[in-house]
Short mmCIF file of C-alpha atoms and ligand atoms in Angstrom, two decimals:
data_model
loop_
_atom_site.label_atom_id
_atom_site.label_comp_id
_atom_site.label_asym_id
_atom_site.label_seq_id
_atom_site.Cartn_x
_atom_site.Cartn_y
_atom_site.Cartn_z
CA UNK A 1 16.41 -29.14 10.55
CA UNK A 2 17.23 -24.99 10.52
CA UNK A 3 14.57 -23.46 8.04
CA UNK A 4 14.99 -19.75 7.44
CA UNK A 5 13.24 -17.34 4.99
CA UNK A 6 16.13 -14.87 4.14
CA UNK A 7 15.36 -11.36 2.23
CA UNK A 8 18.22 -9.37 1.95
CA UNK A 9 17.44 -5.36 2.67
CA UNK A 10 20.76 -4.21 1.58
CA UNK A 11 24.08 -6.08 0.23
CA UNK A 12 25.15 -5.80 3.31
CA UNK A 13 21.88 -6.62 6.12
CA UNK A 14 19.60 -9.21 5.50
CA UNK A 15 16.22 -10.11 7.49
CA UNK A 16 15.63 -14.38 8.28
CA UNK A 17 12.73 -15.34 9.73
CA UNK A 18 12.55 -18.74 10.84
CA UNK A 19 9.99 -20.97 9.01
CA UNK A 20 8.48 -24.22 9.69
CA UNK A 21 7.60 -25.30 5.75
CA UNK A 22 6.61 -23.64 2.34
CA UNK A 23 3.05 -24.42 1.48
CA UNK A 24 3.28 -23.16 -1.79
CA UNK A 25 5.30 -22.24 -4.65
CA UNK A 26 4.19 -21.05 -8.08
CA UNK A 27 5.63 -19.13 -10.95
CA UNK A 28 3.43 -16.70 -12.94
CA UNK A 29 4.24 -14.92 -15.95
CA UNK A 30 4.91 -11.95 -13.82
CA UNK A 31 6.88 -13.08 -10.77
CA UNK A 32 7.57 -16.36 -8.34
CA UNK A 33 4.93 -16.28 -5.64
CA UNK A 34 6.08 -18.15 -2.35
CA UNK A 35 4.12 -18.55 0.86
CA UNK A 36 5.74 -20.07 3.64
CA UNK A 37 4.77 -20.59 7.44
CA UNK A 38 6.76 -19.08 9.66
CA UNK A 39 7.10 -19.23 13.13
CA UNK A 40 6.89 -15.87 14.57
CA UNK A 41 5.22 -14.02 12.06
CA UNK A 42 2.42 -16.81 10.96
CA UNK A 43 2.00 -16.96 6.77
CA UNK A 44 4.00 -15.08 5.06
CA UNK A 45 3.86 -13.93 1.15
CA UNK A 46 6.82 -13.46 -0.78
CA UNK A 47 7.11 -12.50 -4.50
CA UNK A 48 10.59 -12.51 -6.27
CA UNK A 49 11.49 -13.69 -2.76
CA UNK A 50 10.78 -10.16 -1.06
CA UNK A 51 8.23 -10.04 1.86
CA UNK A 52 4.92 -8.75 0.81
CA UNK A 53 2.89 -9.42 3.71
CA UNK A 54 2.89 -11.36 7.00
CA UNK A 55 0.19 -12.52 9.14
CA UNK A 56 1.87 -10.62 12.39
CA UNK A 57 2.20 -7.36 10.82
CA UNK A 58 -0.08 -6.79 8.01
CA UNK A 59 -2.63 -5.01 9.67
CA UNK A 60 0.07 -2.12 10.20
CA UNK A 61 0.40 -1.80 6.52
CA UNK A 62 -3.34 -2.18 5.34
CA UNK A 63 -5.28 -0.02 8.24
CA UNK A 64 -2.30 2.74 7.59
CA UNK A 65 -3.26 2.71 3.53
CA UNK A 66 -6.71 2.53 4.05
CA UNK A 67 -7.73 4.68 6.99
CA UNK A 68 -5.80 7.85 6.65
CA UNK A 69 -7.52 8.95 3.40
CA UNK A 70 -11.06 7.26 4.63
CA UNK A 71 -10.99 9.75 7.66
CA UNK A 72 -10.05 12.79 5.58
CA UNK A 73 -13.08 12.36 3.17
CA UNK A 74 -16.36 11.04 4.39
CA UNK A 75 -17.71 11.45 0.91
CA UNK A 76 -15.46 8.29 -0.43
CA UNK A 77 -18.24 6.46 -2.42
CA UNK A 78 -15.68 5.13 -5.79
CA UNK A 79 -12.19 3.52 -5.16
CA UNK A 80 -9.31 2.50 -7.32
CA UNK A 81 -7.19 -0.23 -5.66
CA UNK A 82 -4.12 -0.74 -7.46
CA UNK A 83 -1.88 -3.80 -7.44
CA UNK A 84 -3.21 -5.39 -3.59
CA UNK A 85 -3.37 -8.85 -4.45
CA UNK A 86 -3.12 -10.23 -1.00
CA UNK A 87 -6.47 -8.49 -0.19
CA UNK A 88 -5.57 -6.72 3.10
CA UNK A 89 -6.24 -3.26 1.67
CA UNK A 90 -9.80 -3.84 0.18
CA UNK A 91 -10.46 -6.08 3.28
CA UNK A 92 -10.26 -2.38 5.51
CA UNK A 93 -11.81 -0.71 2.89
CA UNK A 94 -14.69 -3.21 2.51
CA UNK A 95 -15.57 -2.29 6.37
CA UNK A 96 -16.67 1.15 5.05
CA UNK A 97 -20.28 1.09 4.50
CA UNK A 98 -19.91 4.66 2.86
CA UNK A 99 -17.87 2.72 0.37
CA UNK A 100 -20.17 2.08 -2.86
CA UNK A 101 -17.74 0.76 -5.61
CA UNK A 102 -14.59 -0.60 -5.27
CA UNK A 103 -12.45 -1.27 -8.74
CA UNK A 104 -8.95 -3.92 -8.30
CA UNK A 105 -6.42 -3.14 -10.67
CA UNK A 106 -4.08 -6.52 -10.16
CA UNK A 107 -1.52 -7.56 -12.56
CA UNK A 108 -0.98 -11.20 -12.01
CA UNK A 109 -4.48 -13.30 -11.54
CA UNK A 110 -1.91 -15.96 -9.09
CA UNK A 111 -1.31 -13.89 -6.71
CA UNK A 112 -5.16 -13.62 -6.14
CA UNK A 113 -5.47 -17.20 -5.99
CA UNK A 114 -2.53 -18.01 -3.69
CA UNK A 115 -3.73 -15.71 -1.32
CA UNK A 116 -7.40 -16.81 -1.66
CA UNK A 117 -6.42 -20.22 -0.98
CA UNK A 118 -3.22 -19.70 1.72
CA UNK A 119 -3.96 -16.49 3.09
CA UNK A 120 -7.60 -16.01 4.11
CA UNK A 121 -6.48 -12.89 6.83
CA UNK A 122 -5.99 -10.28 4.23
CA UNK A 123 -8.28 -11.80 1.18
CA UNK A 124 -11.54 -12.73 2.88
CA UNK A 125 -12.85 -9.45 1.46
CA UNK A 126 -11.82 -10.08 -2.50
CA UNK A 127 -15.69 -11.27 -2.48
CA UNK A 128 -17.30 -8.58 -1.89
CA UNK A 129 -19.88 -7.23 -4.31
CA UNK A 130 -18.61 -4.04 -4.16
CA UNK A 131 -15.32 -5.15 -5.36
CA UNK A 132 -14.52 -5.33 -9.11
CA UNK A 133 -11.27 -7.00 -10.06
CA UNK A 134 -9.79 -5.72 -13.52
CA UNK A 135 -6.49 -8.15 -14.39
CA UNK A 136 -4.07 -5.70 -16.15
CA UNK A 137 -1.50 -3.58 -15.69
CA UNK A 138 -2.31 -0.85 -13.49
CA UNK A 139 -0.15 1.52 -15.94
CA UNK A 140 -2.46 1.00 -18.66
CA UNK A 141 -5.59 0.80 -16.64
CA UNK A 142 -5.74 4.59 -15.65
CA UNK A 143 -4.52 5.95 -19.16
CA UNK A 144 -8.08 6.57 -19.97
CA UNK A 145 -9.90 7.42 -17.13
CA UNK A 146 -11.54 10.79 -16.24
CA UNK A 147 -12.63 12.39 -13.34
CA UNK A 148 -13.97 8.41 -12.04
CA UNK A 149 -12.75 8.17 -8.68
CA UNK A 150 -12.75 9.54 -5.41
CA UNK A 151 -9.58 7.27 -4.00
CA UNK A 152 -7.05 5.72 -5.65
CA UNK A 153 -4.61 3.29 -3.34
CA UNK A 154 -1.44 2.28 -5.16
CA UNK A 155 -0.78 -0.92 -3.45
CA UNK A 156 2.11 -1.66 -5.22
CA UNK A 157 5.31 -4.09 -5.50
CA UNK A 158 8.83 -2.45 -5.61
CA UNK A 159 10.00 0.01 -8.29
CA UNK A 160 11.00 -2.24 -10.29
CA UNK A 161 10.01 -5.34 -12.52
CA UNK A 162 5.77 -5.22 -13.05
CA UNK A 163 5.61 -2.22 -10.71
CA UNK A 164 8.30 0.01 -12.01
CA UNK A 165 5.53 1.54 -14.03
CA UNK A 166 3.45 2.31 -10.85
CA UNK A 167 6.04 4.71 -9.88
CA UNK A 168 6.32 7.04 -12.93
CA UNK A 169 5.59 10.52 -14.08
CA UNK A 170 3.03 9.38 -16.82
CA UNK A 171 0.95 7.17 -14.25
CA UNK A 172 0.88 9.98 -11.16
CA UNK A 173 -0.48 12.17 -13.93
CA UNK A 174 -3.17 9.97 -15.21
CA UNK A 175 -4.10 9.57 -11.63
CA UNK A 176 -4.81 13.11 -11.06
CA UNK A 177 -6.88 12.83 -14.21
CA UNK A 178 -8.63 9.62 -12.97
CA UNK A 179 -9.30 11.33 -10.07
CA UNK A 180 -12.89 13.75 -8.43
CA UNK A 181 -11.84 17.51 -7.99
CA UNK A 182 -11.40 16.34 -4.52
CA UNK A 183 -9.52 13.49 -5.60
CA UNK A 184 -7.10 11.70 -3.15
CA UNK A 185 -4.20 9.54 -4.40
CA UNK A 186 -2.12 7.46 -1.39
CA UNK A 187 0.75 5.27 -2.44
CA UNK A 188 3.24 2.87 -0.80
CA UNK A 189 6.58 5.41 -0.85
CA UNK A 190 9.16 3.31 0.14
CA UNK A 191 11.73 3.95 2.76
CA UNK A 192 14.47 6.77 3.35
CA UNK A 193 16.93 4.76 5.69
CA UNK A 194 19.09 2.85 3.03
CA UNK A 195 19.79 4.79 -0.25
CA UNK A 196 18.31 2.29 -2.44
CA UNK A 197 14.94 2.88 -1.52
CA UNK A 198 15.62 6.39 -0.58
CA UNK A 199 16.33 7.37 -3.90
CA UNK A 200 13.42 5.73 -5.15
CA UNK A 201 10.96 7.32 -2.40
CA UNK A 202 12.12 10.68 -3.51
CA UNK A 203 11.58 10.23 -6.88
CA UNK A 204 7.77 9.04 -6.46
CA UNK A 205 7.60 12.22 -4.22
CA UNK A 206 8.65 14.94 -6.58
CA UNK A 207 6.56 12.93 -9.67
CA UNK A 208 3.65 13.30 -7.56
CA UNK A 209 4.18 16.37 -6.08
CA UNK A 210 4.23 18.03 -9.53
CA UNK A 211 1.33 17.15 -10.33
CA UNK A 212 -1.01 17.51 -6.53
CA UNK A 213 -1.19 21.07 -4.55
CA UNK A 214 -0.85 18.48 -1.36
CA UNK A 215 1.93 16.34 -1.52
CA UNK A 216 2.57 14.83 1.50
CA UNK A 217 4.25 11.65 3.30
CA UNK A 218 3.17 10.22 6.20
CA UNK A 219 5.00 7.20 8.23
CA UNK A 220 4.33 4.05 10.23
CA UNK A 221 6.21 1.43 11.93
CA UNK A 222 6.53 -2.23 9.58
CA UNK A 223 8.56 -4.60 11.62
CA UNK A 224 9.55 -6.71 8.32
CA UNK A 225 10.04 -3.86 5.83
CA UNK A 226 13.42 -2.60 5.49
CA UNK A 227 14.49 -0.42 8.49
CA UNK A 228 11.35 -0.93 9.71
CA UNK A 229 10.24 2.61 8.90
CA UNK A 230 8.57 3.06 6.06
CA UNK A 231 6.43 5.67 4.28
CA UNK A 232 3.42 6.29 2.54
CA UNK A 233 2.25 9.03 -0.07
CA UNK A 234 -0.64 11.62 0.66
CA UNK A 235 -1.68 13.50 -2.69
CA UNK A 236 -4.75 15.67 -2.92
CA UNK A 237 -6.63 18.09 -5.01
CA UNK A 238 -8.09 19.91 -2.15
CA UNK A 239 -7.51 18.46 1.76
CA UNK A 240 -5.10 18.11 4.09
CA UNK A 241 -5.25 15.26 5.95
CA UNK A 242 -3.66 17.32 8.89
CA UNK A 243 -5.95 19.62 9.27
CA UNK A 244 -9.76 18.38 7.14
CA UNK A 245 -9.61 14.80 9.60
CA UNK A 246 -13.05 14.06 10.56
CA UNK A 247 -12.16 12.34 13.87
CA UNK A 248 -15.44 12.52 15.04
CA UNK A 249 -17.05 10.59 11.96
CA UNK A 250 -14.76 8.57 12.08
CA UNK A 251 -15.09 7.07 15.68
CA UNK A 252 -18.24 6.89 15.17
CA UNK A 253 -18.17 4.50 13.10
CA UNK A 254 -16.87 2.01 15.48
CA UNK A 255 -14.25 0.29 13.11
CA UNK A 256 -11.83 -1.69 15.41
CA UNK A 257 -8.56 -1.08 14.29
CA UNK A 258 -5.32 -2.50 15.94
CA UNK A 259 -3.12 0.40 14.48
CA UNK A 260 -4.73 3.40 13.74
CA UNK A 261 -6.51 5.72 15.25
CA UNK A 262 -7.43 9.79 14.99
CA UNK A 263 -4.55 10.69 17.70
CA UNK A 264 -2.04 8.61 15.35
CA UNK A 265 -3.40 9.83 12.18
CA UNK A 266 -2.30 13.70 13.09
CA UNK A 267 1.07 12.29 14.12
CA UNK A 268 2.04 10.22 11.73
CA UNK A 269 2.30 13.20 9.46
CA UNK A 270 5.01 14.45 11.48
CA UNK A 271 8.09 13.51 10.20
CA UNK A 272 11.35 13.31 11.55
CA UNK A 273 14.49 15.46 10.06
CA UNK A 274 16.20 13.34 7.92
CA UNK A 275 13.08 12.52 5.99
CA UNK A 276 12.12 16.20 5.59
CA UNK A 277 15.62 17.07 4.52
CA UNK A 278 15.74 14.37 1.74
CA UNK A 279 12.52 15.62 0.22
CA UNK A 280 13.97 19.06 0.22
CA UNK A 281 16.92 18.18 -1.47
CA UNK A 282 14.95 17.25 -4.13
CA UNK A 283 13.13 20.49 -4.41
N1 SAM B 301 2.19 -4.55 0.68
C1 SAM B 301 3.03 -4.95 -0.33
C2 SAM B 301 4.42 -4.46 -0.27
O1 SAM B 301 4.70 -3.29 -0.51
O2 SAM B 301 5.28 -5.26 0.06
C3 SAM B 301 2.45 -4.91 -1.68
C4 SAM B 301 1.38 -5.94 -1.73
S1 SAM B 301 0.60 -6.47 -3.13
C5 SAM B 301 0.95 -8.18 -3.02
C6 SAM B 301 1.46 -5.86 -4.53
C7 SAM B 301 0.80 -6.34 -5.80
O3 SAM B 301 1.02 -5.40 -6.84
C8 SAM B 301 1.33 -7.68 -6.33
O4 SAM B 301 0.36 -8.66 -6.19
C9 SAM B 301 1.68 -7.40 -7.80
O5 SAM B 301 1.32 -8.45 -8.67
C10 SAM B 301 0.89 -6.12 -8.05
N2 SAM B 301 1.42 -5.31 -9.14
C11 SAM B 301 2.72 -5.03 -9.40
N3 SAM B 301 2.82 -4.27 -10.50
C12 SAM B 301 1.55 -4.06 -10.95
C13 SAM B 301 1.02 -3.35 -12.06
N4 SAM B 301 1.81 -2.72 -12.91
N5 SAM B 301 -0.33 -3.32 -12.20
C14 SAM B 301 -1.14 -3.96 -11.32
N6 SAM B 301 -0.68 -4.66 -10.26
C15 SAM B 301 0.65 -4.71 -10.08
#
C-alpha cells in the first residue's frame, strides 16, 4: 500500500511525503492535530493538515528562532514564547543557562500533549522549571503587559484561523509594550516566493516595523516549508543583530548546534533582491 502525506503549497504545487502510518489523530477546539511517521523525514506534526514540524528538519527552524536573538543579547534573563507547542523552541532556549524565566503562551492544551506523548525531539524541554505554560490566546495574553520581558518568540501557526491574531497591528504593538527598553521581538515571517505568503510576510513586516527602530528579516533554508526559503522577523528597541553579535560569548558557551553558528548568523541577514524589493514596495 502507497501512503503519502500531501500539503498543498499553492493551488497549483503540492509537497507528499511518503508515510508509513498515522499514530495519532485528534481534534481540539482549535484545530485537527495529526502526527504521522514518515519515512524520510521521521514524525511529523501537522495541524489543519499543514506541516508544523518534522523530525529531519526541525532543528533548522528552532536553533534559527532561538539563537539569533540569544547571541545579540547576553543579558536575556525573561522570555515570552508564543504559540510553540511542539516544544522545539523552548527546548534551544532551555540550553541557555543565562535564561532565568521562561513564560509559554499556547493556545490549544492538545497540541502540548500530542507532542509530549509522540514527539519527545522538540518537547523534552516543556518540563523545565524555568518554563511556565499560560493556555490562552497569545493575542490577549500580551494586552496587559509592561515592560516584562527581555525576548518575545512568536512561534506561531499561519495567518490565519487561531493565529491570524498573532500577525496584527494591535499585538506587534503590545509587544513593544511587553517588552525591556532593550526589548527584542523575533517572529516566524513567512515566505516571499509564492504571493500568498508573500503578501502576508509583508504585512507582518510593515506592522512591526512601525512600531521597532530595527526591523529586520533574516532567512534560513526549511526543506518542508513552502519554497523552502523562508523568513524570520528581527525587531528591536536598541541592537542590531548585524553588528551588537557577541560571537565570542556565544562560542563560549559550547552549545552544539547543527544549524547555526556566528559566521551564519551575520549572513543570514543578507538578503537576496527580490526579498529586499518586496519590503520596499511596501514602504
Ligand atoms: N513551526 C511552526 C510553523 O510555523 O509551522 C509553528 C509551530 S507551533 C506548533 C505553532 C503553535 O501556535 C500551535 O501549536 C498553535 O496552537 C499555536 N497558536 C496558534 N495561534 C495561537 C494564539 N493565538 N495564541 C497562542 N498560540 C497559538
Amino acid at each position: 500500500m502507497d501512503l503519502w502525506y500531501t500539503e498543498n503549497h499553492t493551488k497549483d504545487v503540492k509537497l507528499s511525503l511518503r508515510v508509513d502510518k498515522q499514530l495519532v489523530s485528534v481534534q481540539s477546539e482549535f484545530q485537527r492535530i495529526d502526527v504521522f511517521e514518515s519515512v524520510e523525514f521521521g514524525r511529523i506534526l501537522t495541524l489543519d493538515g499543514y506541516l508544523m514540524v518534522t523530525e529531519k528538519d526541525e532543528y533548522i527552524y528552532h536553533e534559527m528562532i532561538i539563537h539569533v536573538p540569544m547571541a545579540t543579547n547576553p543579558n536575556i534573563k525573561k522570555v515570552l514564547v508564543i504559540g510553540a507547542g511542539d516544544g522545539g523552541a523552548i527546548r534551544e532556549l532551555a540550553r541557555y543557562k543565562t535564561v532565568e524565566k521562561i513564560d509559554m503562551v499556547e493556545i490549544d492544551k492538545a497540541v502540548i500533549d500530542v507532542c509530549k506523548e509522540y514527539l519527545p525531539q522538540t518537547s523534552c524541554s516543556l518540563d523545565d522549571e524555568r518554563v511556565t505554560i499560560y493556555y490562552e490566546d497569545g493575542l490577549r495574553f500580551v494586552r496587559n503587559k509592561v515592560d516584562e520581558y527581555d525576548l518575545i518568540i512568536v512561534d506561531s501557526t499561519d495567518p490565519f484561523g487561531v493565529g491570524e491574531g498573532l500577525f496584527t497591528k494591535e499585538f506587534y504593538g503590545n509587544c513593544y509594550k511587553a517588552l525591556s527598553e532593550d526589548g527584542i521581538l523575533v517572529n516566524q515571517n513567512e515566505s516571499t516566493f509564492y504571493t500568498s505568503y508573500s503578501n502576508s510576510m509583508k504585512r507582518a513586516h510593515s506592522r512591526i516595523k512601525s512600531f521597532f527602530p530595527t526591523a529586520l528579516v533574516y532567512q534560513a533554508h526549511i526543506p518542508t516549508y513552502p519554497s523552502g526559503h523562508w523568513l524570520f522577523g528581527f525587531a528591536s528597541k536598541k541592537y542590531d543583530p548585524r553588528t551588537d553579535l557577541h560571537d565570542e560569548w556565544w562560542n563560549s558557551l559550547g552549545i552544539k548546534t547543527k544549524y547555526y553558528n556566528t559566521i551564519l548568523h551575520k549572513g543570514c541577514f543578507a538578503i537576496p533582491n527580490n526579498v529586499r524589493d518586496e519590503l520596499r514596495e511596501n514602504e
